[in-house]
Amino acid sequence: MLEFTPLAGPFRAADAKGKQREVESVEQPKAVAYLVEIDGCRILLDCGAPEDFVFADAPAAPEDAAHSPELAGTLPEILARIGKTIDVVLLTHAELSHLGLYAYARAHYGLVGTVYATLPVQTMGRLVMHEAVRAWSSEIDVGASGRLLPTEAEVDDAFDAMRTLRFLQPTPLDGKSAGLVLTAYNAGHSLGGTVWKLRSPSVGTVVMALDWNHSRERHLDRTALLPSAHTPFGEMRSVDAIGRADVLITDIERGLVTNAGRKDRDAALLDRVHQTLQGGHSVLIPVDSAARLLELLVLLDQHWSFAYQHQRFPLCLVSATGQEFVERARTFIEWMSREWAAQLLADDAGKGRRRNRQGPALKSPLDFSFLRYFATVDALRNAVTPSQPKVVLAAPASLTHGPARSLLADFLADPDALVLLTGRGEPGSVQRTLWERWNAHQSDPEAWRRGKVGAPAAIGGQLTYELRRRIRLTGEELRAHLEREQQAKEHEAQSRAPVRARPQLEADEDAAEASESDSSDDDEPAVGHEAHRLLLSTRDIAPERLAAADAQQEVSFDIFLRGMAGRAPMHGAPEHGAYGAGVHYRMFPFVERKRKVDTYGEAIDTGKWLSRRRRLETEQEDQLDPTRHAPADEHLRVAQPEPPSKFVVEPMRVAVRCHVMFVDMQGLNDGRALKMLLPQLQPRRLILVNGDAPTNADLYAMLSALRGFHSELFLPAPGATVRIGEQTHSYSVKLADTLLGPAHWSMIEDYNVMPIRALPDFTTDEVPVLVRDEHAAHDVERTAPTTLYIGDLKLSALKTQLARQHRIRADFAGEGVLVCDGAPSLGRKASDAMRSVTVQKESSGRIVIEGNLSAGLRRIRESVYDLYAQVHQ
């Protein structure tokens, strides 16, 4: 049985099974996560977070929806309850909306299940998280902000624990998910973006396709949901086909949007950028740090190489991980366009010939010779003058924080500058505000939904937002901070120090006098005073270490004083007060180390000799090369704690004088692709997610009118569970030799099937053995044999088989109806009723063959039987 539950999404969706209500869907920041349960195995599909890592309150659940209390609330609350029960985690894209919460959940919610992702998603996802952590840490106090933001160490630990897969690599799962086979396919949209295919013995084929792109781009091929008809070399390529899914899970967020043509979109973007630069002004393009950045860089680099070969206008990328992202992307050429991969292979094959001729090597598509990298905004301003025309790509795209938010005020104040938006942004963000104002100034506000590219507009007005930054403390603030820090350390040391117990030792006067006669009276006061001074100075230097040691041992070590000094009363006590409660002086404990002696005498500690040898070798190497530790010293300087600083929030109210333009560069499917491709995929069961109420109503009306979709179509709301199939159990058994002797196997897809009548034998301690059931065998001999037909008839395959083997013509007459030429020998004079034989496939799986009794009817019937796996019982 399969249970599917959306845990979070971009909309508060409608009811399950498409029963729409007159309600409005409320849009919220996109952070997707889905729970898939197959026969007791829990699979978490994606674990996203908003750009600001703040989760809003969960929406109210529909009254008639089957909600589990365990799966109610916000995504962090749900993961806190079920994180430890997750067996497998699947990550789809290297975007915050798909993996932003994964590292935090692994560190705090016990999400330690096996994690699968492609190698680019692991690498680029790590960079995306590092970019977000560094940007937010430089603007806010993460601990006091309430944002679920992990540390960089937690990010590295989480992404190091991933298991990376390649496309088309079947991977059997283990543990509780044993029996499931996982395969990754190309999804488009982002580098390494994945469509997951899961084969289950009980449910069948489950395909999970989120944020896929049906169009080919400059650096990525289209999704594998629709395989290419031919390879670049003209050969058929069907090995990468996903095939028909028993359960297809896909998103319909853009179900009412039609994408603009790629040529129109790119031409509008480049033309406006060119006009702005030629006018002596700059362009700001807010971008994400990984997923869609590469497509923009390839587009702009090609334009720069054609139009600005002399580097008149700088092309700048402001991102803490931008340069590392491009360097890592160069190692993933085989994950990108097939044309690029073929070009790279041809380049490698011809290196020998070019070496002999000393010819130039081919340029890689990712060698951005015109791109300049800057880690901070200050580095950009120091290198490029503000008045110089330039194009700046800054992260993040939503303008919620980071370099893009810091640079926004400089561009808004220039009347001829351009702010180019490549997406709508999250609700409430600065990007969404600019987009809404731009859309309001268009002649047709709905044009962007109909595949049109809008025009730039001077939106005017005021824009209010907060500019957060972190600055170092200086002067009186620094002095006051250091004093408070020192007082806090002293208070902590005093609070952690253990309470002194009463002394348990009593001085022996005779022994004290004897020891006093052996020592010198002149040296004793000096030695005692010096030891006391050293002890007190050491306690002041390292109170934390001493307090920690006392907290662990809870043992008091006191100096033994001679004579009546140890029994002196406390200061301020009565004259005849209790003795033994005087002042005690702290000293370090002494542990007597005994020599280890075995049968042959004293044991030699070889570790001391080895450590002495290593020390001598190190000293010798330092004398030969004194500068060999320079990098280590530099690393130590970098690893030192940061100077004291404070977070400052500056309210910004800027007049919007620049031009704003929106060009959709998201690289996602649209409504036209969904309505054309979903019927072609022909899934047996379809689950649609991430749609608002109008989108759900539109697609439900369209798909329910198609035969085979009306009873197997689900649109679950966040928190509602869809149940498909029945609960099944699988067990491991062995087959006895008596069963395998007269076996007659039948092939069905990738499996060999055979009916058996057997009983389990539990005499062995290991796996039970199935032996032949003799009583059932005698009963079968008395009854007539039956045949079981297993499989799924495809009318297209039947049409091909009739044409090849029997030369019978067949045509489709409607949805699920095939009309065949049942009497070809009668000639043209025969009527259509005499000639036609119809094969109809009903939604319940029943095959109906209708026609007049003839040889053609017999051949068609036999062809139908041949397409099934026949199991004789």
PDB file of C-alpha atoms in Angstrom, residues 70 451 487:
ATOM      1  CA  GLU A  70       1.310  13.289  13.859  1.00  0.00           C
ATOM      2  CA  GLY A 451       3.406  33.659 -23.066  1.00  0.00           C
ATOM      3  CA  GLN A 487      32.500  40.129  34.466  1.00  0.00           C
TER       4      GLN A 487
END
